[in-house]
Each structure stands twice: as C-alpha cells, then as structure tokens.
Coordinates of C-alpha atoms and ligand atoms in Angstrom, one line a residue:
Chain A
M779 CA 6.0 0.2 -53.2
I780 CA 5.2 0.4 -49.4
D781 CA 8.5 -1.8 -48.6
R782 CA 10.5 0.8 -50.3
L783 CA 8.9 3.9 -48.8
A784 CA 9.3 2.1 -45.3
K785 CA 13.0 1.4 -46.0
F786 CA 13.3 5.2 -47.3
V787 CA 12.1 6.1 -43.7
R788 CA 14.0 3.7 -42.0
D789 CA 17.3 5.0 -43.7
T790 CA 16.7 8.6 -42.8
Q791 CA 18.9 10.0 -40.4
I792 CA 15.9 11.3 -38.3
W793 CA 14.7 7.6 -38.0
Q794 CA 18.2 6.2 -37.2
S795 CA 18.8 8.8 -34.5
V796 CA 15.5 7.5 -32.5
F797 CA 15.6 4.0 -33.5
R798 CA 19.0 2.3 -33.0
H799 CA 17.9 -1.1 -34.7
G800 CA 15.4 -2.6 -37.1
Y801 CA 11.9 -4.1 -36.0
P802 CA 12.4 -6.2 -33.2
D803 CA 11.5 -9.6 -35.1
N804 CA 14.8 -11.4 -34.4
D805 CA 17.0 -12.1 -31.7
R806 CA 19.6 -9.4 -32.0
N807 CA 17.1 -6.7 -32.5
Q808 CA 15.0 -8.1 -29.7
S809 CA 17.9 -7.7 -27.5
L810 CA 18.8 -4.1 -28.7
I811 CA 15.6 -2.8 -28.1
M812 CA 15.6 -3.8 -24.6
F813 CA 18.9 -2.2 -24.2
S814 CA 18.5 1.0 -25.9
S815 CA 15.2 2.2 -24.6
V816 CA 15.6 3.8 -21.0
L817 CA 11.8 2.6 -20.5
L818 CA 11.9 -1.0 -21.5
H819 CA 15.3 -1.3 -19.9
L820 CA 13.3 -1.8 -16.9
H821 CA 13.2 -5.2 -18.0
P822 CA 15.7 -7.7 -18.9
V823 CA 16.3 -9.1 -22.2
K824 CA 15.2 -12.6 -21.5
I825 CA 13.3 -14.2 -18.7
R826 CA 12.4 -17.6 -17.9
R827 CA 9.5 -18.8 -19.4
S828 CA 7.9 -19.9 -16.2
A829 CA 8.2 -16.2 -14.8
L830 CA 5.6 -15.3 -17.4
R831 CA 3.0 -17.4 -15.7
F832 CA 0.0 -15.2 -15.1
R833 CA -1.0 -17.1 -12.0
Y834 CA 2.1 -16.2 -10.2
T835 CA 2.1 -12.4 -10.0
M836 CA -1.1 -12.1 -11.5
C837 CA 0.4 -8.8 -12.9
L838 CA -0.4 -7.1 -9.6
G839 CA 2.9 -5.2 -9.2
G840 CA 2.9 -4.1 -12.8
L841 CA -0.8 -3.0 -12.7
S842 CA -0.1 -0.8 -9.5
A843 CA 2.4 0.9 -11.7
F844 CA 0.2 1.5 -14.4
M845 CA -2.5 2.9 -12.1
F846 CA 0.2 5.4 -11.3
L847 CA 0.8 6.2 -14.8
L848 CA -3.0 6.6 -15.3
L849 CA -3.3 8.7 -12.4
T850 CA -0.5 10.9 -13.1
F851 CA -2.2 11.4 -16.7
T852 CA -5.9 11.9 -15.3
G853 CA -4.4 14.1 -12.5
I854 CA -2.3 16.5 -14.6
F855 CA -5.7 17.0 -16.6
L856 CA -7.7 17.8 -13.6
M857 CA -4.6 20.0 -12.2
F858 CA -5.6 22.5 -15.4
Y859 CA -9.0 23.2 -14.1
Y860 CA -8.3 23.2 -10.4
V861 CA -7.5 26.0 -7.9
P862 CA -6.9 24.8 -4.4
D863 CA -8.9 27.8 -2.9
T864 CA -11.8 26.9 -0.5
R865 CA -13.9 29.5 -2.2
Q866 CA -13.4 28.0 -5.7
A867 CA -12.4 24.5 -5.6
F868 CA -15.9 22.8 -5.0
Q869 CA -17.1 24.6 -7.7
N870 CA -14.2 23.7 -10.0
I871 CA -14.9 20.0 -9.3
K872 CA -18.4 20.6 -10.5
D873 CA -17.3 22.6 -13.6
I874 CA -15.0 19.5 -14.3
T875 CA -17.8 17.1 -14.0
S876 CA -20.2 19.1 -16.0
N877 CA -18.7 21.7 -18.5
V878 CA -15.3 20.5 -19.0
F879 CA -15.1 18.3 -22.2
M880 CA -14.2 14.7 -21.1
G881 CA -13.8 16.2 -17.2
G882 CA -16.5 13.8 -15.8
L883 CA -14.8 10.9 -17.2
M884 CA -11.3 12.1 -16.2
R885 CA -12.5 12.6 -12.5
D886 CA -14.2 9.2 -12.5
L887 CA -11.0 7.5 -13.9
H888 CA -8.7 9.4 -11.6
K889 CA -11.1 8.4 -8.5
W890 CA -11.5 4.7 -9.2
S891 CA -8.0 4.0 -10.5
A892 CA -6.8 5.8 -7.2
E893 CA -9.1 3.2 -5.1
A894 CA -8.0 0.5 -7.8
M895 CA -4.4 1.1 -6.7
V896 CA -4.6 1.0 -3.0
F897 CA -6.2 -2.4 -3.6
L898 CA -3.9 -3.7 -6.1
V899 CA -1.0 -2.5 -4.0
W900 CA -2.5 -4.6 -1.1
M901 CA -3.0 -7.5 -3.0
H902 CA 0.5 -7.5 -4.7
M903 CA 1.9 -7.4 -1.0
F904 CA -0.2 -10.4 -0.4
R905 CA 1.0 -12.2 -3.5
V906 CA 4.7 -11.3 -2.4
F907 CA 4.1 -12.5 1.1
M908 CA 2.3 -15.7 -0.1
T909 CA 5.2 -16.9 -2.6
G910 CA 8.1 -16.1 0.0
S911 CA 9.4 -13.3 -2.5
Y912 CA 10.5 -11.2 0.2
K913 CA 13.1 -13.4 1.6
A914 CA 16.9 -13.0 1.0
P915 CA 18.1 -11.5 -0.9
R916 CA 14.9 -9.5 -1.4
E917 CA 14.5 -8.2 2.2
F918 CA 15.3 -4.6 1.2
N919 CA 12.9 -4.3 -1.5
W920 CA 10.2 -5.7 0.5
G921 CA 10.9 -2.8 2.9
I922 CA 11.0 -0.4 -0.1
G923 CA 7.6 -1.9 -1.2
V924 CA 5.9 -1.3 2.4
I925 CA 7.1 2.4 2.1
L926 CA 5.7 2.4 -1.3
L927 CA 2.2 1.2 0.3
T928 CA 2.2 3.7 2.9
L929 CA 3.0 6.6 0.2
T930 CA 0.0 5.0 -1.7
L931 CA -2.3 5.6 1.1
L932 CA -1.0 8.9 1.9
L933 CA -1.6 9.8 -1.8
S934 CA -5.2 8.7 -2.0
W935 CA -5.9 10.4 1.6
T936 CA -4.4 13.5 0.5
G937 CA -6.3 13.7 -2.7
Y938 CA -9.8 12.8 -0.6
L939 CA -9.7 16.5 0.6
L940 CA -9.0 18.3 -2.7
P941 CA -12.9 18.4 -4.0
W942 CA -13.7 20.5 -0.7
D943 CA -17.2 18.9 -0.1
Q944 CA -18.6 17.5 3.0
L945 CA -17.2 14.1 2.4
A946 CA -13.5 15.6 2.0
L947 CA -13.7 18.1 4.9
W948 CA -15.0 15.5 7.5
A949 CA -13.1 12.6 6.5
I950 CA -9.7 14.7 6.7
T951 CA -11.2 16.2 10.1
V952 CA -11.5 12.6 11.5
G953 CA -8.1 11.7 10.3
T954 CA -6.0 14.5 11.4
K955 CA -7.7 14.5 14.8
M956 CA -5.5 11.3 15.1
A957 CA -2.3 13.6 14.8
E958 CA -3.3 15.6 17.8
A959 CA -3.1 12.2 19.7
T960 CA 0.6 11.4 18.6
P961 CA 2.6 10.8 21.9
F962 CA 5.1 13.5 22.6
F963 CA 4.2 15.7 19.4
G964 CA 0.3 16.2 19.7
Y965 CA -1.2 18.2 22.4
A966 CA -3.9 15.6 23.2
G967 CA -1.6 12.6 23.1
P968 CA 0.5 10.8 26.1
W969 CA 3.3 13.1 27.1
G970 CA 2.1 16.0 24.9
Q971 CA 1.2 18.8 27.2
Q972 CA 4.2 17.9 29.5
L973 CA 6.3 18.5 26.4
G974 CA 4.4 22.0 26.0
M975 CA 2.4 21.0 23.1
R976 CA -0.7 23.0 22.3
V977 CA -3.6 23.0 19.9
D978 CA -1.5 25.7 17.8
N979 CA 1.9 24.4 18.0
D980 CA 1.6 20.5 17.7
I981 CA 2.2 18.2 14.9
R982 CA -1.4 18.5 13.7
F983 CA -1.2 22.2 13.5
L984 CA 1.9 21.6 11.2
L985 CA 0.1 19.0 9.1
I986 CA -2.9 21.2 8.4
G987 CA -1.4 24.8 9.0
G988 CA -4.2 25.7 11.5
T989 CA -6.4 24.5 14.2
V990 CA -9.0 23.4 11.9
V991 CA -9.1 22.1 8.3
G992 CA -9.2 25.2 6.3
Q993 CA -7.5 27.1 3.6
S994 CA -3.9 26.2 4.7
A995 CA -4.8 22.5 4.9
L996 CA -6.3 22.5 1.4
L997 CA -3.1 24.2 0.1
R998 CA -0.8 21.9 2.0
F999 CA -2.8 18.7 1.0
Y1000 CA -2.8 19.9 -2.6
V1001 CA 0.8 20.5 -2.6
L1002 CA 1.6 17.1 -1.1
H1003 CA -1.0 15.4 -3.4
C1004 CA 0.3 16.9 -6.3
V1005 CA 4.2 17.2 -5.9
A1006 CA 5.8 16.1 -2.9
L1007 CA 4.3 12.7 -2.5
P1008 CA 4.5 12.0 -6.5
V1009 CA 8.0 12.7 -6.5
L1010 CA 8.8 10.5 -3.4
I1011 CA 6.6 7.4 -4.8
T1012 CA 8.4 7.9 -8.4
L1013 CA 11.9 7.5 -6.5
G1014 CA 10.6 4.8 -4.3
M1015 CA 9.4 2.9 -7.7
V1016 CA 12.8 3.6 -9.2
V1017 CA 14.8 1.9 -6.3
H1018 CA 11.9 -1.0 -6.2
F1019 CA 12.3 -1.7 -10.0
W1020 CA 16.2 -1.4 -10.1
R1021 CA 16.2 -3.9 -7.2
I1022 CA 13.8 -6.4 -8.8
R1023 CA 16.5 -6.5 -11.6
K1024 CA 19.5 -6.5 -9.2
D1025 CA 18.2 -9.0 -6.6
G1026 CA 16.6 -11.4 -9.5
F1027 CA 13.1 -11.9 -10.0
S1028 CA 11.9 -14.9 -7.6
G1029 CA 9.7 -16.6 -10.2
P1030 CA 9.0 -20.4 -10.4
L1031 CA 11.8 -22.6 -11.4
Chain B
M766 CA 24.1 5.4 -43.1
S767 CA 23.1 1.9 -42.8
E768 CA 21.1 0.7 -39.5
R769 CA 24.3 -1.8 -39.1
N770 CA 26.7 1.2 -38.9
T771 CA 24.9 3.1 -36.5
T772 CA 24.4 0.0 -34.2
E773 CA 27.9 -0.6 -34.3
N774 CA 28.9 2.8 -33.4
I775 CA 26.7 2.8 -30.4
Y776 CA 26.9 -0.6 -29.3
P777 CA 30.5 -1.8 -30.6
R778 CA 31.4 -5.1 -30.1
N779 CA 34.4 -4.4 -28.1
P780 CA 35.2 -6.5 -25.2
K781 CA 37.0 -3.6 -23.4
K782 CA 33.8 -1.5 -23.0
S783 CA 32.2 -2.7 -19.6
Y784 CA 28.5 -2.3 -20.6
A785 CA 27.6 -3.4 -24.3
L786 CA 26.2 -6.2 -26.0
M787 CA 28.9 -8.3 -26.9
E788 CA 27.6 -11.0 -29.4
L789 CA 24.9 -13.3 -29.4
V790 CA 25.8 -16.7 -29.3
K791 CA 24.0 -19.9 -30.0
G792 CA 24.3 -22.7 -27.2
Q793 CA 23.8 -22.8 -23.5
G794 CA 23.2 -19.8 -21.6
F795 CA 24.8 -19.5 -18.2
Q796 CA 22.1 -19.8 -16.1
T797 CA 22.9 -22.8 -14.2
K798 CA 20.6 -25.9 -14.4
K799 CA 18.3 -24.2 -16.9
Q800 CA 18.5 -24.7 -20.4
P801 CA 18.4 -21.8 -22.8
E802 CA 15.4 -23.3 -23.9
D803 CA 13.6 -22.0 -20.6
T804 CA 14.0 -18.5 -21.4
V805 CA 12.1 -16.3 -23.8
F806 CA 12.5 -12.6 -25.1
V807 CA 10.8 -10.3 -23.1
W808 CA 9.9 -8.6 -26.4
P809 CA 7.5 -9.6 -27.3
H810 CA 6.4 -12.1 -24.7
L811 CA 6.1 -10.0 -21.4
L812 CA 5.4 -6.9 -23.0
Y813 CA 2.6 -8.6 -24.5
I814 CA 1.2 -9.8 -21.4
E815 CA 1.7 -6.6 -19.9
L816 CA -0.1 -4.6 -22.6
I817 CA -2.9 -6.8 -22.6
A818 CA -3.3 -6.7 -18.7
A819 CA -3.1 -3.0 -18.9
L820 CA -5.7 -2.9 -21.5
V821 CA -8.0 -5.1 -19.9
F822 CA -8.0 -3.4 -16.6
L823 CA -8.4 -0.1 -18.4
A824 CA -11.4 -1.3 -20.0
G825 CA -12.6 -2.5 -16.9
L826 CA -12.3 0.8 -15.3
L827 CA -13.8 2.7 -18.2
W828 CA -16.6 0.3 -17.7
V829 CA -17.1 1.4 -14.1
C830 CA -16.9 4.7 -15.0
T831 CA -20.0 4.4 -17.2
F832 CA -22.4 3.7 -14.2
K833 CA -20.5 4.8 -11.0
H834 CA -19.2 8.4 -10.9
A835 CA -17.1 9.9 -8.0
P836 CA -19.1 11.1 -5.3
L837 CA -19.5 14.7 -4.8
E838 CA -21.7 16.1 -1.9
D839 CA -22.7 19.6 -0.9
M840 CA -19.9 22.0 -0.5
A841 CA -17.7 21.7 2.7
S842 CA -19.4 23.6 5.7
A843 CA -18.2 23.7 9.1
D844 CA -21.6 24.3 10.3
T845 CA -23.2 20.9 9.5
T846 CA -21.3 17.8 11.1
P847 CA -22.2 14.7 9.2
N848 CA -23.2 11.4 11.2
P849 CA -21.3 9.3 11.1
M850 CA -18.0 10.8 9.9
K851 CA -16.1 8.1 7.8
A852 CA -12.7 8.4 6.9
P853 CA -11.8 6.9 3.5
W854 CA -12.7 3.0 3.3
Y855 CA -9.0 2.1 3.2
F856 CA -8.5 3.7 6.7
L857 CA -12.0 2.5 8.1
G858 CA -10.4 -0.2 9.8
L859 CA -8.1 2.2 12.1
Q860 CA -11.2 4.0 12.4
E861 CA -12.9 1.1 13.7
L862 CA -10.4 0.6 16.0
L863 CA -11.2 3.7 17.9
V864 CA -14.3 1.9 19.4
F865 CA -11.6 0.0 21.2
F866 CA -8.6 1.9 21.7
D867 CA -7.8 5.7 22.3
P868 CA -6.7 7.6 19.3
W869 CA -3.1 7.9 20.2
L870 CA -3.0 4.1 20.0
A871 CA -5.6 3.4 17.0
G872 CA -4.6 6.2 15.0
M873 CA -0.9 6.6 15.7
V874 CA 1.0 3.9 17.6
L875 CA -0.4 0.7 16.1
P876 CA -0.4 2.1 12.4
S877 CA 3.0 3.0 12.8
L878 CA 3.8 -0.6 14.5
I879 CA 2.3 -2.1 11.5
V880 CA 4.5 -0.2 9.2
V881 CA 7.7 -1.1 11.1
G882 CA 6.6 -4.7 11.5
M883 CA 5.9 -5.2 8.0
I884 CA 9.4 -4.1 7.3
A885 CA 10.8 -6.3 9.9
I886 CA 9.1 -9.5 8.4
P887 CA 12.1 -10.5 6.1
Y888 CA 14.7 -9.9 8.9
L889 CA 12.5 -12.1 11.4
D890 CA 11.5 -14.9 9.2
I891 CA 14.6 -17.2 9.0
N892 CA 13.0 -20.2 7.4
P893 CA 14.5 -20.4 3.6
K894 CA 11.8 -22.4 2.2
G895 CA 8.7 -21.8 -0.1
V896 CA 10.3 -19.3 -2.3
G897 CA 9.2 -18.7 -6.0
Y898 CA 5.6 -20.3 -5.5
W899 CA 2.3 -20.4 -3.7
A900 CA 3.1 -22.1 -0.6
W901 CA 1.3 -22.9 2.6
K902 CA 2.9 -26.2 4.1
E903 CA 6.4 -25.3 4.2
R904 CA 6.1 -22.2 6.3
P905 CA 3.1 -22.6 8.4
F906 CA 4.2 -20.1 11.2
A907 CA 4.8 -17.2 8.8
I908 CA 1.6 -17.7 6.8
W909 CA -0.7 -18.0 9.7
T910 CA 1.0 -15.0 11.6
F911 CA 0.6 -12.9 8.3
Q912 CA -3.0 -14.1 7.8
F913 CA -4.0 -13.4 11.1
G914 CA -2.8 -9.5 10.6
W915 CA -4.5 -9.6 7.3
V916 CA -7.8 -11.0 8.0
Q917 CA -8.0 -8.6 11.0
W918 CA -7.2 -5.7 8.9
W919 CA -10.1 -6.5 6.4
V920 CA -12.5 -7.6 8.9
F921 CA -12.3 -4.1 10.7
I922 CA -12.5 -2.5 7.2
I923 CA -15.6 -4.4 6.4
I924 CA -17.1 -3.6 9.8
G925 CA -16.4 0.0 9.4
V926 CA -17.8 0.3 5.8
F927 CA -21.1 -1.7 6.2
F928 CA -22.1 -2.1 9.5
R929 CA -21.4 1.2 11.2
G930 CA -24.1 4.0 11.0
L931 CA -25.3 6.9 13.1
D932 CA -23.4 7.5 16.2
W933 CA -21.1 4.9 14.8
A934 CA -23.5 2.2 16.1
W935 CA -23.8 -1.2 14.7
Y936 CA -26.3 -1.5 11.8
W937 CA -27.3 -4.4 10.0
P938 CA -28.0 -4.0 6.3
W939 CA -31.6 -4.5 6.7
D940 CA -31.8 -1.9 9.6
D941 CA -33.2 1.5 9.1
W942 CA -30.2 3.4 8.8
H943 CA -31.8 6.8 9.4
Q944 CA -33.2 6.0 13.0
H945 CA -30.7 6.2 16.0
K946 CA -29.8 3.2 17.8
P947 CA -31.0 3.2 21.6
S948 CA -27.6 3.3 23.5
S949 CA -27.0 -0.4 24.9
G950 CA -27.1 0.8 28.5
A951 CA -24.2 -1.3 29.4
T952 CA -21.7 0.9 31.4
L953 CA -18.2 0.4 30.8
N954 CA -15.9 -0.1 33.4
D955 CA -12.1 0.2 33.7
M956 CA -10.2 -3.0 34.9
N957 CA -9.0 -1.4 38.2
V958 CA -12.6 0.0 38.9
I959 CA -13.9 -3.5 38.5
L960 CA -11.0 -4.8 40.7
E961 CA -11.9 -2.5 43.4
G962 CA -15.6 -3.7 43.3
W963 CA -14.3 -7.1 44.1
G964 CA -12.8 -5.8 47.4
M965 CA -9.4 -4.4 46.4
S966 CA -7.7 -1.2 47.7
V967 CA -7.2 1.4 45.2
S968 CA -3.5 1.0 44.9
A969 CA -3.8 -2.5 44.9
A970 CA -6.1 -2.6 42.1
N971 CA -4.1 -0.2 40.0
M972 CA -0.8 -2.5 40.7
S973 CA -2.9 -5.4 39.6
T974 CA -3.7 -3.9 36.2
Y975 CA -0.1 -3.2 35.6
I976 CA 0.9 -6.7 36.5
M977 CA -1.7 -8.1 34.4
T978 CA -0.3 -6.2 31.5
I979 CA 3.2 -7.1 32.1
G980 CA 1.9 -10.6 32.5
Y981 CA 0.3 -10.4 28.9
F982 CA 3.6 -9.6 27.3
A983 CA 5.5 -11.8 29.6
V984 CA 3.3 -15.0 28.4
F985 CA 4.3 -14.0 24.9
M986 CA 8.0 -13.9 25.7
V987 CA 8.3 -17.1 27.9
L988 CA 5.4 -19.7 26.5
P989 CA 7.0 -20.1 23.2
A990 CA 10.4 -20.9 24.5
I991 CA 9.2 -23.5 26.5
L992 CA 6.9 -25.1 23.9
W993 CA 8.9 -24.4 20.9
R994 CA 12.5 -25.1 21.9
K995 CA 14.5 -25.4 18.8
F996 CA 12.3 -22.9 16.8
S997 CA 13.2 -20.5 19.7
R998 CA 17.0 -21.3 19.6
N999 CA 17.1 -20.8 16.0
L1000 CA 15.7 -17.5 16.1
G1001 CA 18.3 -16.0 18.6
F1002 CA 17.6 -13.6 21.3
A1003 CA 16.8 -10.3 19.5
R1004 CA 14.9 -12.2 16.9
Y1005 CA 13.0 -13.9 19.4
V1006 CA 12.1 -11.0 21.2
T1007 CA 11.0 -8.9 18.4
V1008 CA 8.9 -11.7 16.9
W1009 CA 7.1 -12.5 20.2
G1010 CA 6.7 -8.8 21.0
L1011 CA 5.1 -8.1 17.8
M1012 CA 2.8 -11.2 18.3
A1013 CA 1.7 -10.0 21.6
L1014 CA 0.8 -6.5 19.5
L1015 CA -0.7 -8.6 16.6
W1016 CA -3.2 -10.2 19.4
I1017 CA -4.0 -6.8 21.1
S1018 CA -6.9 -6.0 19.3
P1019 CA -8.9 -9.3 19.4
V1020 CA -8.0 -9.6 23.0
K1021 CA -9.6 -6.0 23.6
V1022 CA -12.5 -6.7 21.5
F1023 CA -13.1 -9.9 23.6
L1024 CA -12.8 -7.9 27.0
R1025 CA -15.2 -5.2 25.4
L1026 CA -17.7 -7.3 24.2
G1027 CA -17.8 -10.2 26.9
F1028 CA -16.8 -8.1 29.9
N1029 CA -17.7 -4.4 29.1
I1030 CA -14.3 -3.4 29.8
K1031 CA -13.3 0.1 28.8
Y1032 CA -9.5 -0.1 29.6
F1033 CA -7.4 -2.9 31.2
L1034 CA -4.6 -0.6 31.9
V1035 CA -5.0 3.0 33.6
T1036 CA -1.9 5.0 33.9
P1037 CA -1.7 8.8 34.9
W1038 CA -0.5 9.5 31.2
F1039 CA -2.4 7.0 28.9
K1040 CA -5.0 4.2 28.9
V1041 CA -5.2 1.1 27.0
Ligands
LIG1641 C1 3.3 1.7 -5.5 C2 3.6 0.3 -5.3 C3 4.1 -0.8 -5.9 C4 4.4 -1.1 -7.2 C5 4.0 -0.1 -8.4 C6 5.2 -2.3 -7.4 C7 5.6 -2.8 -8.4 C8 6.3 -4.0 -8.6 C9 6.5 -4.9 -9.8 C10 6.1 -4.2 -11.3 C11 7.1 -6.1 -9.5 C12 7.3 -7.0 -10.5 C13 6.7 -8.1 -10.3 C14 5.3 -8.4 -9.9 O1 4.6 -7.5 -10.9 O2 4.6 -8.9 -9.1 C15 7.3 -6.1 -8.0 C16 7.9 -7.1 -7.4 C17 8.2 -6.9 -5.8 N1 7.5 -5.9 -5.0 FE1 6.5 -4.5 -5.6 N2 5.2 -2.7 -6.1 C18 4.8 -1.8 -5.1 C19 4.5 -2.2 -3.8 C20 4.9 -3.1 -3.0 C21 4.9 -3.6 -1.7 C22 3.8 -2.9 -0.8 C23 5.6 -4.7 -1.6 C24 5.4 -5.5 0.1 C25 5.5 -4.8 0.9 C26 6.5 -5.0 -2.6 C27 7.3 -5.8 -2.6 C28 8.1 -6.5 -3.8 C29 8.8 -7.4 -3.8 C30 9.6 -8.1 -2.6 C31 9.3 -7.7 -5.1 C32 10.1 -8.8 -5.8 C33 9.0 -10.1 -5.9 C34 9.8 -11.3 -6.6 O3 10.9 -11.3 -7.0 O4 8.9 -12.2 -6.9 N3 6.1 -4.1 -3.6 N4 6.7 -4.8 -7.6

C-alpha cells in the first residue's frame, strides 16, 4: 500500500520535475544526484576513500562554510528586529533577547557561531598549511583563502558595532583609530599631513563617515556587515569551492 | 512518464554532448595507479560525514548558548570611556603590538604585510615535498617559519585577552583587577638618545640608528646566502629577497619586545616622518 502510494507520488509530473532520478541507492542514481543538484554538484561524484578520513581535514573548511550558512540564517532573523539607528539599536537588541520569541537563542547562536567561524577558518588554514595543500597547483586557492580569512575577520568586526553598547562603541573606536594612522591616507600616519590629510577627509573619515563613531558609522557598518561583506565572501567561497574541484583535492593517497 | 524517460531526456547518453553522464561501466577507472576500489560515492559516504559534523557542531553551539549568552553592556555613550578599551579578541594580538609599535605599524602596515606575505607563501615555497599528509620532517624550513608566525599571533592574543587590565598594564589572573598598577617607573629611551648618552654627537647618533636598521635587514639578506648556499641558489634572486625580507619582518616583533623589556628602548629608529 505504502509502496504503491510512493510509486504514484514518484510518477507524478511534479515529483519528476523536481527529482530527475530515483532514490540514490544504486550507482547510477548516486551519480545522477550529484550531477543534477546544483548544491550537491559542489562535490564530485566519487572521491578516494582515503580523502574521507576525518583526521586529514577535520572537516574544518566544511564547518567554516556551515558556520557561514548558520550566520546567514540567524542574521536574517536578527535583521527583522534591528534598526541601525543609534537611538533604537541598543533597545532593539534588548528586545530581541527578552521579548522576541527565540530571539535570545538566535542572538547567542549568531554571536557564538561568528566567533567559532573565526576560529575554524584559522584552524582550517593551519591544516592546509601543515598538509602542504597550498603547493602547486593550489597556490591561487590559498590566496583566495587568505582573502576569505580577511573577509571573515572584517565581517565579525563590523558586526561588533551593531549592538551599540559600550563594548561595541569603544572596541570600534580603538579599531578605527588605527585607520587614521595609515601611511599616506590617514591624517596621523606617516606622510598623511604632508599629503593634505585632515581628520575630516582621511581614510578613517571615509570608513566611519565622521570624526567620531556615530550614526554614520553605525549605518556604514550595518551595510557592510549585512550586505557588502556577505556578498563578497559568498563570491570568494564560490571561487574557492570551484577551484578545489578544478585543482583537485590534495588528500592522502 | 517513467523516470527513465525524464532522465534520458535531460542526460541523454549522447557522446556528442560535451557535458553529460555517458555511461557507467564496470572496470578500471582512469585514475592512474589507483584501483576503482579506492574510490567511494560521495552520496552517501562524504555527505554523511558532513551532515554528522555539522549536527555535532550545531549541538555544541546550542549547548554553549544554554549557559553563556552574548554580552550586552550599557548603551553606548561617548561620556564614559571604559578602561581598558579592548578590541574583539581576534584583534587583541594587534592591539597588544601597540605597546611596542606606533599605530601606523601595528595597526596598518604589519597586518597588511601579514596578508600579503601569507598570499605569497605558495610562490615562495619551492619545496615540492610533503603534500597530502600531516608532515613535519620533509619541510622543516616552511614549517618552522609558519609556526613562528602562528605562535606569535596567538601569544600576543593570549596576552591581550588574559593579561591586560587597567591602563593596559600587565595583570596576573590572581591580581586585583580593579586596582591600578603603579607605573613601572622605568623611563623609555629612544636609541639615538641612548647613543648620545654614550658621547655621540646628535647627527652621529641619528646616523647610527639608520645604519643599525639597515644592518638588521642586511643580516637577513646576506647571512642565509652564506650559510645555506644551495638552498639560496635554488630560490633564485626574487624569491630569496622576498623570503628573507619577510623573515626580517617576522622577527621584528620579538626583537622589539626584547629591546623594550631588556633595555627600555622606546624606538630604535627615529626619522622625521615615522618611528619604529
Ligand atoms: C570562509 C573561509 C573558508 C571556507 C568556508 C573554506 C572552505 C573550504 C573547504 C570546504 C575545503 C575542502 C577541504 C576541507 O574542508 O579542508 C577547503 C579547502 C582548501 N582551503 Fe579553504 N576555506 C576557507 C578559508 C581558507 C583559508 C583562510 C585558506 C588558506 C589561507 C584556505 C585554503 C584552502 C586550500 C588551499 C584548500 C585545498 C585543500 C586541499 O586540496 O587539501 N581556505 N576550503
């Protein structure tokens, strides 16, 4: 009875339009599922048994990617309740933690997975270095990786300002203080003033949209954190994953 | 419409189509030296591992969320400045460097060089050995160099996170973290001032700091070529200069820490534009 029903469902046009093949329990279907699904297509159809060994990658790259997905999910949730306005932002966060259904959990999860992602990406890089996986032909993908790492740090850091509490304001104040010391482009940096940099036209001013961390900085960090950097890191990951496939995985023989 | 028909339409077994699943044949794969028995299907083998890893990690995160909540302090206010002001933990290594270097170096130039230097690694390492497994012995130079930077990065972070309290002074875990530390009383001197104290004229002292700085880099440029001739010749000129230039920079933080703690030196190079 159940078998008959299942067969009926599987034979409908709707089902067939979505799934191009039967359940992947034989070689042909196990190949087709990897071919026909854009997401699974990130993977090859078959891999060497030895590349499965947990001890080799410890899943660090995969978990970094998983953290990014989780952060996107929880981040979108938080965006429903958050307004990047210095008069509201702090109260929004308080409301999320105390009044919004599941809000506290979503914020905690967003926070801890962000920290975990930084750590995992560092560890992934460590793994790639220690297993010599950056050597030819994977030089370029290592470079993409370094950029992904930088973007990960910037994502974490721009998010740090958004709760608009004391921790946020002053951590970002210390951080952006560095920018004014940029050689040539910061007014307090070497050759900055010689090149006409002032506190209100240098690179720090560009970053925070003012001379102190205030409303413009909050808006800029919000846009960077929720739009610009996620888009960039997604592009980076697309290239990264593509190249892992094209360059071949370095796994043990 | 049977499943077979749909599949045939979308993935025709047509050798003229450049991307298609042609056929599955029994027998040897074209992976040289490897038997087909060595390979497994990604579905389900790898996907299971990925799923389990993700679920276990998610469970761990959820568990953390049950007892540790994301911090939220008082609302931001420009009127009260916290002491100490700390960057997020992953940047505290760089903030710790501010003790030893000016912001342009600790906050901008060194981090940029770290990024550039890291991207350069695969192009500088010409040793083809040790790919595909956790290796130590076959590439001692690469591993020691990397570890040297990696350990520095974490040591500075750990100091910044766990040992820096009020006024960015050094606090042990058992110290009273609400009590200001008396300032050490030691006065820090610039290298040229120290040299003047030894009887050098102002211009000679200034000149000496320039020469010593150039000398620092010169040692990194010359010594390896003498000590490791074959290794150096294999690197070639461009790689050699880059490798040892970056190496000199990799040593700059430990050297500065040593000069500061050992000899109370504030800057070892003073120019009209910047100080190091
Ligand atoms: C957002 C950050 C990143 C994500 C999501 C990511 C993801 C991945 C994944 C899923 C793999 C497959 C193997 C594995 O899991 O270890 C991989 C491999 C690789 N990653 Fe990353 N990665 C990131 C950052 C980096 C960084 C920072 C580096 C190096 C600086 C890097 C360099 C590489 C290289 C060279 C490979 C190929 C390894 C091999 O063939 O063995 N990646 N990455």
